[in-house]
Amino acid sequence: ADRALTAACGTTTPAGAPLPTSTEPRCADEILEIRENGRTMSGAAAFAGTWNHRRTVPQYAWVPQLFAGRTVAELTSYARGARAQALAAPLGSTRTLGTHTVPAYVRYYDQQRELIRTLQRAGFDVYVVSAGAEPVTEVWSRGVGIDARHTIAIRSVLDRRGRITTWNEGCGGVPATRGEAIPYVDGKRCWINQEIYGVHGAVDLLVDPA
């Protein structure tokens, strides 16, 4: 992926500045294709090496790393703006990202809202557990009445100045890595056990039902 992204996005963008996705369709195409399919526009695998497919998806772990150098507050602001645009967009509307046409609108399902309200009225502690970036997930969770304390997603390691790094927090004894144990399948169970039930230990043990 690094070679494909370098070819498509160039190397002239200063650190901290946005990539030229609005003026370089190839750059937007590569990012979107990697995120959606784990491959570059040429069809080559975007990620090398091996990984546990029940604990992570490389492109899911990669997305929060795109915001390295930004603060959580900045990412939250981006998410709020994107959410407002998507909720205001008419049903069926589309937008162009690179050369891809994608939906421009998002809606919460009424059934999801009702299920959450019903469970909360019944006294259940309802959580959102997602394989997305945690600051982004928190913004969307609030829209269905779930606060940040009840939202678990991919947690980026922050540097001393509070900026997002390219490392993600681990779970079940897995240290901070580039994404070996994110909230996905068995990794999701690990995070649920660790953060909700307070069960700590080796990741292989944390996938057992709590």
Coordinates of N, CA and C in Angstrom, one line a residue:
A1 N 0.8 -1.2 0.0 CA 0.0 0.0 0.0 C 0.9 1.3 0.0
D2 N 2.0 1.2 0.6 CA 2.8 2.4 0.7 C 3.3 2.9 -0.6
R3 N 3.6 2.0 -1.5 CA 4.1 2.4 -2.9 C 2.9 2.9 -3.7
A4 N 1.8 2.3 -3.6 CA 0.6 2.7 -4.3 C 0.1 4.1 -3.8
L5 N 0.1 4.3 -2.5 CA -0.3 5.6 -2.0 C 0.7 6.7 -2.3
T6 N 2.0 6.4 -2.3 CA 3.0 7.4 -2.7 C 2.9 7.8 -4.1
A7 N 2.6 6.8 -5.0 CA 2.5 7.1 -6.4 C 1.2 8.0 -6.6
A8 N 0.1 7.7 -5.9 CA -1.1 8.3 -6.1 C -1.2 9.7 -5.4
C9 N -0.6 9.8 -4.2 CA -0.8 11.0 -3.4 C 0.4 11.9 -3.4
G10 N 1.6 11.4 -3.9 CA 2.8 12.2 -3.9 C 3.4 12.3 -2.6
T11 N 4.5 13.1 -2.6 CA 5.3 13.2 -1.3 C 5.5 14.7 -1.0
T12 N 4.7 15.6 -1.6 CA 5.0 17.0 -1.4 C 4.1 17.6 -0.3
T13 N 3.1 16.8 0.2 CA 2.2 17.3 1.2 C 3.0 17.4 2.6
P14 N 3.0 18.6 3.2 CA 3.8 18.8 4.4 C 3.1 18.0 5.5
A15 N 3.9 17.6 6.5 CA 3.3 16.8 7.7 C 2.3 17.7 8.3
G16 N 1.1 17.1 8.6 CA 0.1 17.8 9.3 C -1.0 18.4 8.3
A17 N -0.6 18.5 7.0 CA -1.6 19.0 6.0 C -2.4 17.9 5.4
P18 N -3.6 18.2 5.0 CA -4.4 17.1 4.4 C -3.9 16.6 3.1
L19 N -4.0 15.3 2.8 CA -3.7 14.8 1.5 C -4.6 15.4 0.4
P20 N -4.1 15.5 -0.8 CA -4.8 16.2 -1.9 C -5.9 15.4 -2.5
T21 N -6.8 14.8 -1.7 CA -7.8 13.9 -2.2 C -8.9 14.7 -3.0
S22 N -9.1 16.0 -2.8 CA -10.1 16.7 -3.6 C -9.6 17.1 -5.0
T23 N -8.3 17.1 -5.1 CA -7.7 17.5 -6.4 C -7.0 16.4 -7.1
E24 N -6.7 15.3 -6.4 CA -6.1 14.2 -7.0 C -7.0 12.9 -6.8
P25 N -7.8 12.7 -7.8 CA -8.7 11.5 -7.7 C -8.0 10.2 -7.4
R26 N -6.8 10.0 -8.0 CA -6.1 8.8 -7.7 C -5.8 8.6 -6.3
C27 N -5.5 9.7 -5.6 CA -5.2 9.6 -4.1 C -6.4 9.1 -3.4
A28 N -7.6 9.7 -3.6 CA -8.8 9.3 -3.0 C -9.2 7.9 -3.3
D29 N -9.0 7.5 -4.6 CA -9.3 6.1 -5.0 C -8.5 5.1 -4.2
E30 N -7.2 5.4 -4.1 CA -6.4 4.4 -3.4 C -6.8 4.2 -1.9
I31 N -7.0 5.3 -1.2 CA -7.5 5.3 0.2 C -8.8 4.5 0.3
L32 N -9.7 4.8 -0.6 CA -11.0 4.2 -0.5 C -10.9 2.7 -0.8
E33 N -10.2 2.4 -1.8 CA -10.1 0.9 -2.2 C -9.4 0.1 -1.1
I34 N -8.4 0.7 -0.5 CA -7.7 0.0 0.6 C -8.7 -0.2 1.8
R35 N -9.4 0.9 2.1 CA -10.4 0.8 3.2 C -11.5 -0.2 2.9
E36 N -12.0 -0.2 1.7 CA -13.1 -1.1 1.4 C -12.8 -2.5 1.2
N37 N -11.6 -2.8 0.5 CA -11.3 -4.1 0.1 C -10.0 -4.6 0.5
G38 N -9.2 -3.8 1.2 CA -7.8 -4.3 1.6 C -6.9 -4.5 0.4
R39 N -7.2 -3.8 -0.7 CA -6.4 -3.9 -1.9 C -6.1 -2.5 -2.5
T40 N -5.1 -2.4 -3.3 CA -4.9 -1.2 -4.0 C -5.7 -1.2 -5.3
M41 N -5.7 -0.1 -6.0 CA -6.4 0.1 -7.2 C -5.9 -0.9 -8.3
S42 N -4.7 -1.4 -8.2 CA -4.2 -2.3 -9.2 C -4.6 -3.7 -8.9
G43 N -5.2 -3.9 -7.7 CA -5.7 -5.3 -7.3 C -4.7 -6.0 -6.4
A44 N -3.6 -5.4 -6.1 CA -2.6 -6.0 -5.2 C -3.0 -5.9 -3.8
A45 N -2.6 -6.9 -3.0 CA -2.9 -6.8 -1.6 C -2.3 -5.6 -0.9
A46 N -3.0 -4.9 -0.1 CA -2.6 -3.7 0.5 C -1.7 -3.9 1.7
F47 N -1.8 -5.1 2.3 CA -1.1 -5.4 3.6 C -0.4 -6.7 3.5
A48 N 0.9 -6.6 3.9 CA 1.7 -7.8 3.9 C 1.7 -8.5 5.3
G49 N 2.3 -9.7 5.3 CA 2.4 -10.4 6.6 C 1.1 -11.3 6.9
T50 N 1.1 -11.8 8.1 CA 0.0 -12.6 8.5 C -0.7 -12.0 9.7
W51 N -2.0 -12.3 9.9 CA -2.7 -11.8 11.1 C -3.8 -12.8 11.4
N52 N -4.3 -12.6 12.6 CA -5.4 -13.5 13.1 C -6.8 -12.8 12.6
H53 N -7.4 -13.5 11.7 CA -8.6 -12.9 11.1 C -9.8 -12.9 12.0
R54 N -9.7 -13.5 13.2 CA -10.8 -13.4 14.2 C -10.5 -12.3 15.2
R55 N -9.4 -11.6 15.0 CA -9.1 -10.5 16.0 C -8.9 -9.2 15.3
T56 N -8.7 -9.2 14.0 CA -8.4 -7.9 13.4 C -8.8 -8.0 11.9
V57 N -9.0 -6.8 11.3 CA -9.0 -6.6 9.8 C -8.0 -5.5 9.6
P58 N -7.0 -5.8 8.8 CA -5.9 -4.7 8.7 C -6.4 -3.4 8.3
Q59 N -7.3 -3.3 7.3 CA -7.8 -2.0 6.9 C -8.6 -1.3 7.9
Y60 N -9.3 -2.0 8.8 CA -10.0 -1.4 9.9 C -9.0 -0.7 10.9
A61 N -8.0 -1.5 11.2 CA -7.0 -1.0 12.1 C -6.2 0.2 11.5
W62 N -6.1 0.2 10.2 CA -5.3 1.2 9.4 C -6.0 2.6 9.4
V63 N -7.3 2.6 9.4 CA -8.1 3.9 9.2 C -7.7 4.9 10.4
P64 N -7.8 4.5 11.6 CA -7.4 5.5 12.7 C -6.0 6.0 12.5
Q65 N -5.1 5.2 11.9 CA -3.8 5.6 11.8 C -3.6 6.8 10.7
L66 N -4.6 6.9 9.9 CA -4.6 8.0 8.9 C -4.7 9.4 9.6
F67 N -5.1 9.4 10.8 CA -5.3 10.6 11.6 C -4.1 10.9 12.5
A68 N -3.0 10.2 12.3 CA -1.8 10.4 13.1 C -1.4 11.9 13.0
G69 N -1.1 12.5 14.2 CA -0.7 13.9 14.3 C -1.8 14.8 14.6
R70 N -3.1 14.3 14.5 CA -4.3 15.1 14.9 C -4.6 14.7 16.3
T71 N -5.4 15.6 17.0 CA -5.8 15.3 18.3 C -7.2 14.6 18.3
V72 N -7.5 14.1 19.4 CA -8.9 13.5 19.5 C -10.0 14.5 19.3
A73 N -9.7 15.7 19.8 CA -10.7 16.8 19.6 C -10.9 17.1 18.1
E74 N -9.8 17.1 17.4 CA -9.9 17.4 15.9 C -10.6 16.3 15.2
L75 N -10.3 15.1 15.5 CA -11.0 14.0 14.8 C -12.5 14.0 15.2
T76 N -12.8 14.3 16.5 CA -14.2 14.4 16.9 C -14.9 15.5 16.1
S77 N -14.2 16.6 15.8 CA -14.8 17.7 15.1 C -15.1 17.3 13.6
Y78 N -14.1 16.6 13.0 CA -14.3 16.1 11.7 C -15.6 15.1 11.6
A79 N -15.7 14.3 12.6 CA -16.8 13.3 12.6 C -18.1 14.0 12.8
R80 N -18.1 15.0 13.6 CA -19.4 15.8 13.8 C -19.8 16.4 12.5
G81 N -18.9 17.0 11.8 CA -19.2 17.7 10.6 C -19.7 16.7 9.5
A82 N -19.0 15.5 9.4 CA -19.4 14.5 8.4 C -20.8 13.9 8.8
R83 N -21.0 13.7 10.1 CA -22.3 13.2 10.5 C -23.4 14.1 10.2
A84 N -23.2 15.4 10.4 CA -24.3 16.4 10.2 C -24.6 16.5 8.7
Q85 N -23.6 16.4 7.8 CA -23.8 16.4 6.4 C -24.5 15.2 5.9
A86 N -24.1 14.0 6.5 CA -24.7 12.8 6.0 C -26.2 12.7 6.5
L87 N -26.5 13.1 7.7 CA -27.9 13.1 8.1 C -28.8 14.1 7.4
A88 N -28.2 15.2 7.0 CA -29.0 16.2 6.2 C -29.1 15.9 4.8
A89 N -28.3 15.0 4.2 CA -28.4 14.7 2.8 C -29.6 13.9 2.5
P90 N -30.3 14.2 1.4 CA -31.5 13.5 1.0 C -31.3 12.0 0.8
L91 N -32.3 11.2 1.1 CA -32.2 9.7 0.9 C -31.9 9.5 -0.6
G92 N -31.0 8.6 -0.9 CA -30.6 8.2 -2.2 C -29.6 9.1 -2.9
S93 N -29.2 10.2 -2.2 CA -28.1 11.1 -2.7 C -26.8 10.4 -2.7
T94 N -25.9 10.8 -3.6 CA -24.6 10.2 -3.8 C -23.5 11.3 -3.8
R95 N -22.3 11.0 -3.7 CA -21.2 11.9 -3.8 C -20.0 11.1 -4.5
T96 N -19.1 11.9 -5.0 CA -18.0 11.3 -5.7 C -16.7 11.4 -4.9
L97 N -16.1 10.2 -4.6 CA -14.8 10.2 -4.0 C -13.8 9.6 -5.0
G98 N -12.9 10.5 -5.4 CA -12.0 10.0 -6.5 C -12.9 9.8 -7.7
T99 N -12.9 8.5 -8.2 CA -13.7 8.1 -9.3 C -14.9 7.2 -8.8
H100 N -15.0 7.0 -7.5 CA -16.0 6.2 -7.0 C -17.3 7.0 -6.7
T101 N -18.4 6.4 -6.9 CA -19.7 7.0 -6.5 C -20.2 6.3 -5.3
V102 N -20.4 7.0 -4.2 CA -20.8 6.4 -2.9 C -22.0 7.1 -2.3
P103 N -22.7 6.5 -1.4 CA -23.9 7.2 -0.8 C -23.4 8.4 0.0
A104 N -24.2 9.5 -0.1 CA -23.9 10.7 0.6 C -24.7 10.8 1.9
Y105 N -25.6 9.9 2.1 CA -26.6 10.0 3.2 C -26.4 8.8 4.2
V106 N -26.8 9.1 5.4 CA -26.8 8.0 6.4 C -28.0 8.3 7.3
R107 N -28.6 7.2 7.7 CA -29.7 7.3 8.7 C -29.6 6.2 9.8
Y108 N -30.0 6.6 11.0 CA -30.1 5.6 12.0 C -31.4 4.8 11.8
Y109 N -31.3 3.5 12.0 CA -32.5 2.7 11.8 C -33.4 2.9 13.0
D110 N -34.7 3.1 12.7 CA -35.7 3.2 13.8 C -35.7 2.0 14.7
Q111 N -35.5 0.9 14.1 CA -35.5 -0.4 14.9 C -34.4 -0.4 15.9
Q112 N -33.2 0.2 15.5 CA -32.1 0.2 16.5 C -32.4 1.2 17.6
R113 N -32.9 2.3 17.3 CA -33.3 3.3 18.3 C -34.2 2.7 19.3
E114 N -35.3 2.0 18.8 CA -36.3 1.5 19.7 C -35.7 0.4 20.5
L115 N -34.9 -0.5 20.0 CA -34.2 -1.6 20.7 C -33.4 -1.0 21.9
I116 N -32.6 0.0 21.6 CA -31.8 0.7 22.6 C -32.7 1.3 23.7
R117 N -33.7 2.0 23.3 CA -34.6 2.6 24.3 C -35.3 1.5 25.2
T118 N -35.7 0.5 24.5 CA -36.4 -0.6 25.3 C -35.5 -1.3 26.3
L119 N -34.2 -1.6 25.9 CA -33.3 -2.2 26.8 C -32.9 -1.2 27.9
Q120 N -32.8 0.0 27.6 CA -32.4 1.0 28.7 C -33.6 1.1 29.7
R121 N -34.8 1.2 29.2 CA -36.0 1.3 30.1 C -36.1 0.1 31.0
A122 N -35.6 -1.1 30.4 CA -35.7 -2.3 31.2 C -34.5 -2.5 32.2
G123 N -33.6 -1.5 32.2 CA -32.5 -1.5 33.2 C -31.2 -2.0 32.7
F124 N -31.1 -2.3 31.4 CA -29.9 -2.9 30.8 C -28.9 -1.7 30.6
D125 N -27.6 -2.0 30.8 CA -26.5 -1.1 30.5 C -26.1 -1.4 29.0
V126 N -26.5 -0.5 28.1 CA -26.3 -0.7 26.7 C -25.0 -0.1 26.2
Y127 N -24.2 -0.8 25.5 CA -23.0 -0.4 24.9 C -23.0 -0.5 23.4
V128 N -22.2 0.4 22.8 CA -21.9 0.3 21.4 C -20.4 -0.2 21.3
V129 N -20.2 -1.3 20.6 CA -18.8 -1.9 20.5 C -18.6 -2.0 19.0
S130 N -17.6 -1.3 18.5 CA -17.4 -1.1 17.1 C -15.9 -1.3 16.7
A131 N -15.7 -1.7 15.5 CA -14.3 -1.8 14.9 C -14.0 -0.5 14.1
G132 N -14.5 0.6 14.6 CA -14.2 1.9 14.0 C -13.3 2.7 14.9
A133 N -12.9 3.8 14.5 CA -12.1 4.7 15.4 C -12.9 5.2 16.5
E134 N -12.4 5.1 17.8 CA -13.3 5.4 18.9 C -13.8 6.9 18.9
P135 N -13.1 7.9 18.6 CA -13.7 9.3 18.6 C -14.8 9.4 17.6
V136 N -14.7 8.7 16.4 CA -15.7 8.8 15.4 C -17.0 8.0 15.9
T137 N -16.7 6.8 16.5 CA -17.8 6.0 17.0 C -18.6 6.7 18.1
E138 N -17.9 7.4 19.0 CA -18.5 8.2 20.0 C -19.5 9.2 19.5
V139 N -19.1 9.9 18.4 CA -20.0 10.9 17.9 C -21.3 10.3 17.4
W140 N -21.2 9.1 16.7 CA -22.4 8.5 16.2 C -23.2 7.8 17.3
S141 N -22.5 7.3 18.4 CA -23.2 6.7 19.5 C -24.2 7.7 20.2
R142 N -23.7 8.9 20.3 CA -24.5 9.9 21.0 C -25.8 10.1 20.4
G143 N -25.9 9.9 19.1 CA -27.2 10.1 18.4 C -28.2 9.1 18.7
V144 N -27.9 8.0 19.4 CA -28.8 7.0 19.8 C -28.8 6.9 21.4
G145 N -28.3 8.0 22.0 CA -28.4 8.0 23.5 C -27.3 7.2 24.2
I146 N -26.2 6.9 23.5 CA -25.1 6.1 24.2 C -23.9 7.1 24.4
D147 N -23.5 7.2 25.6 CA -22.4 8.2 25.9 C -21.1 7.5 25.7
A148 N -20.0 8.4 25.8 CA -18.7 7.9 25.5 C -18.2 6.8 26.4
R149 N -18.7 6.8 27.7 CA -18.3 5.8 28.6 C -18.9 4.4 28.2
H150 N -19.9 4.4 27.4 CA -20.5 3.1 27.0 C -20.2 2.9 25.5
T151 N -19.2 3.4 25.0 CA -18.7 3.2 23.6 C -17.3 2.7 23.6
I152 N -17.1 1.5 23.0 CA -15.8 0.9 22.9 C -15.5 0.7 21.4
A153 N -14.4 1.2 21.0 CA -14.0 1.0 19.6 C -12.4 1.0 19.5
I154 N -11.9 1.1 18.3 CA -10.4 1.1 18.2 C -9.8 2.3 18.9
R155 N -8.9 2.1 19.9 CA -8.4 3.2 20.7 C -6.9 3.4 20.2
S156 N -6.7 4.6 19.7 CA -5.3 5.0 19.3 C -4.5 5.3 20.5
V157 N -3.2 5.0 20.4 CA -2.3 5.4 21.4 C -2.0 6.9 21.1
L158 N -1.9 7.7 22.2 CA -1.7 9.1 22.0 C -0.2 9.5 22.4
D159 N 0.4 10.5 21.8 CA 1.7 10.9 22.2 C 1.6 11.8 23.4
R160 N 2.7 12.3 23.8 CA 2.8 13.2 25.0 C 2.0 14.5 24.8
R161 N 1.8 14.9 23.6 CA 1.0 16.1 23.3 C -0.4 15.8 23.0
G162 N -0.9 14.6 23.3 CA -2.3 14.2 23.0 C -2.6 14.0 21.6
R163 N -1.6 13.8 20.8 CA -1.9 13.5 19.3 C -2.0 12.0 19.0
I164 N -2.8 11.7 18.1 CA -3.0 10.3 17.7 C -1.7 9.8 17.0
T165 N -1.4 8.6 17.3 CA -0.2 8.0 16.7 C -0.7 6.8 15.8
T166 N 0.3 6.1 15.2 CA -0.1 5.0 14.3 C -0.2 3.7 15.0
W167 N -0.2 3.8 16.4 CA -0.4 2.6 17.2 C -1.7 2.5 17.8
N168 N -2.3 1.3 17.9 CA -3.6 1.1 18.6 C -3.4 0.3 19.9
E169 N -4.2 0.6 20.9 CA -4.1 -0.1 22.1 C -4.5 -1.6 21.9
G170 N -3.9 -2.4 22.7 CA -4.2 -3.9 22.6 C -5.2 -4.3 23.7
C171 N -5.4 -5.6 23.7 CA -6.4 -6.2 24.6 C -6.0 -7.6 25.0
G172 N -6.3 -8.1 26.2 CA -6.0 -9.4 26.5 C -4.6 -9.8 26.6
G173 N -3.8 -8.9 27.0 CA -2.3 -9.1 27.1 C -1.6 -8.8 25.8
V174 N -2.3 -8.4 24.8 CA -1.7 -8.0 23.5 C -1.3 -6.5 23.7
P175 N 0.0 -6.2 23.6 CA 0.4 -4.8 23.8 C 0.0 -3.9 22.7
A176 N 0.3 -2.6 22.8 CA 0.0 -1.7 21.7 C 0.7 -2.1 20.4
T177 N -0.1 -2.2 19.3 CA 0.5 -2.6 18.1 C -0.1 -1.8 17.0
R178 N 0.1 -2.2 15.7 CA -0.6 -1.6 14.6 C -2.0 -2.1 14.4
G179 N -2.5 -2.9 15.3 CA -3.9 -3.4 15.2 C -4.1 -4.9 15.3
E180 N -3.4 -5.6 16.2 CA -3.5 -7.0 16.3 C -4.7 -7.5 17.0
A181 N -5.3 -6.6 17.9 CA -6.5 -7.0 18.7 C -7.4 -5.9 18.8
I182 N -8.2 -5.7 17.7 CA -9.2 -4.6 17.7 C -10.6 -5.2 18.0
P183 N -11.6 -4.4 18.3 CA -13.0 -5.0 18.6 C -13.6 -5.6 17.4
Y184 N -13.2 -6.8 17.0 CA -13.7 -7.5 15.8 C -13.7 -9.0 16.1
V185 N -14.9 -9.6 16.0 CA -15.1 -11.0 16.2 C -14.5 -11.4 17.6
D186 N -13.5 -12.3 17.7 CA -13.0 -12.6 19.0 C -12.4 -11.4 19.7
G187 N -11.8 -10.5 18.9 CA -11.3 -9.3 19.5 C -12.4 -8.5 20.1
K188 N -13.6 -8.5 19.6 CA -14.7 -7.8 20.2 C -15.0 -8.4 21.5
R189 N -15.1 -9.7 21.6 CA -15.3 -10.4 22.9 C -14.3 -10.0 23.9
C190 N -13.0 -10.0 23.4 CA -11.9 -9.6 24.3 C -12.1 -8.2 24.9
W191 N -12.5 -7.2 24.1 CA -12.7 -5.9 24.6 C -13.9 -5.8 25.5
I192 N -15.0 -6.5 25.2 CA -16.2 -6.6 26.0 C -15.8 -7.1 27.4
N193 N -15.1 -8.2 27.4 CA -14.7 -8.8 28.7 C -13.8 -7.9 29.5
Q194 N -12.9 -7.3 28.8 CA -11.9 -6.4 29.5 C -12.5 -5.1 30.0
E195 N -13.2 -4.4 29.1 CA -13.7 -3.1 29.5 C -15.0 -3.1 30.2
I196 N -15.9 -4.1 30.0 CA -17.2 -4.1 30.6 C -17.2 -5.0 31.8
Y197 N -16.7 -6.2 31.7 CA -16.7 -7.2 32.8 C -15.5 -7.1 33.7
G198 N -14.4 -6.4 33.3 CA -13.2 -6.3 34.1 C -12.4 -7.6 34.1
V199 N -12.5 -8.4 33.1 CA -11.8 -9.7 33.0 C -10.5 -9.4 32.3
H200 N -9.4 -9.7 32.9 CA -8.1 -9.4 32.2 C -7.3 -10.7 32.2
G201 N -6.5 -10.9 31.1 CA -5.7 -12.1 30.9 C -5.3 -12.3 29.5
A202 N -4.8 -13.4 29.2 CA -4.4 -13.7 27.8 C -5.6 -13.6 26.9
V203 N -5.3 -13.2 25.6 CA -6.4 -12.9 24.7 C -7.2 -14.2 24.4
D204 N -6.5 -15.4 24.4 CA -7.2 -16.6 24.1 C -8.2 -17.0 25.2
L205 N -8.0 -16.5 26.4 CA -8.9 -16.8 27.5 C -10.0 -15.8 27.5
L206 N -9.8 -14.6 27.0 CA -10.8 -13.6 27.0 C -11.9 -13.8 26.0
V207 N -11.8 -14.7 25.1 CA -12.9 -14.9 24.1 C -13.9 -15.8 24.6
D208 N -13.7 -16.4 25.8 CA -14.8 -17.3 26.3 C -15.9 -16.4 26.8
P209 N -17.2 -17.0 26.8 CA -18.3 -16.2 27.3 C -18.1 -15.7 28.7
A210 N -18.4 -14.5 29.0 CA -18.3 -14.0 30.3 C -19.3 -14.5 31.3

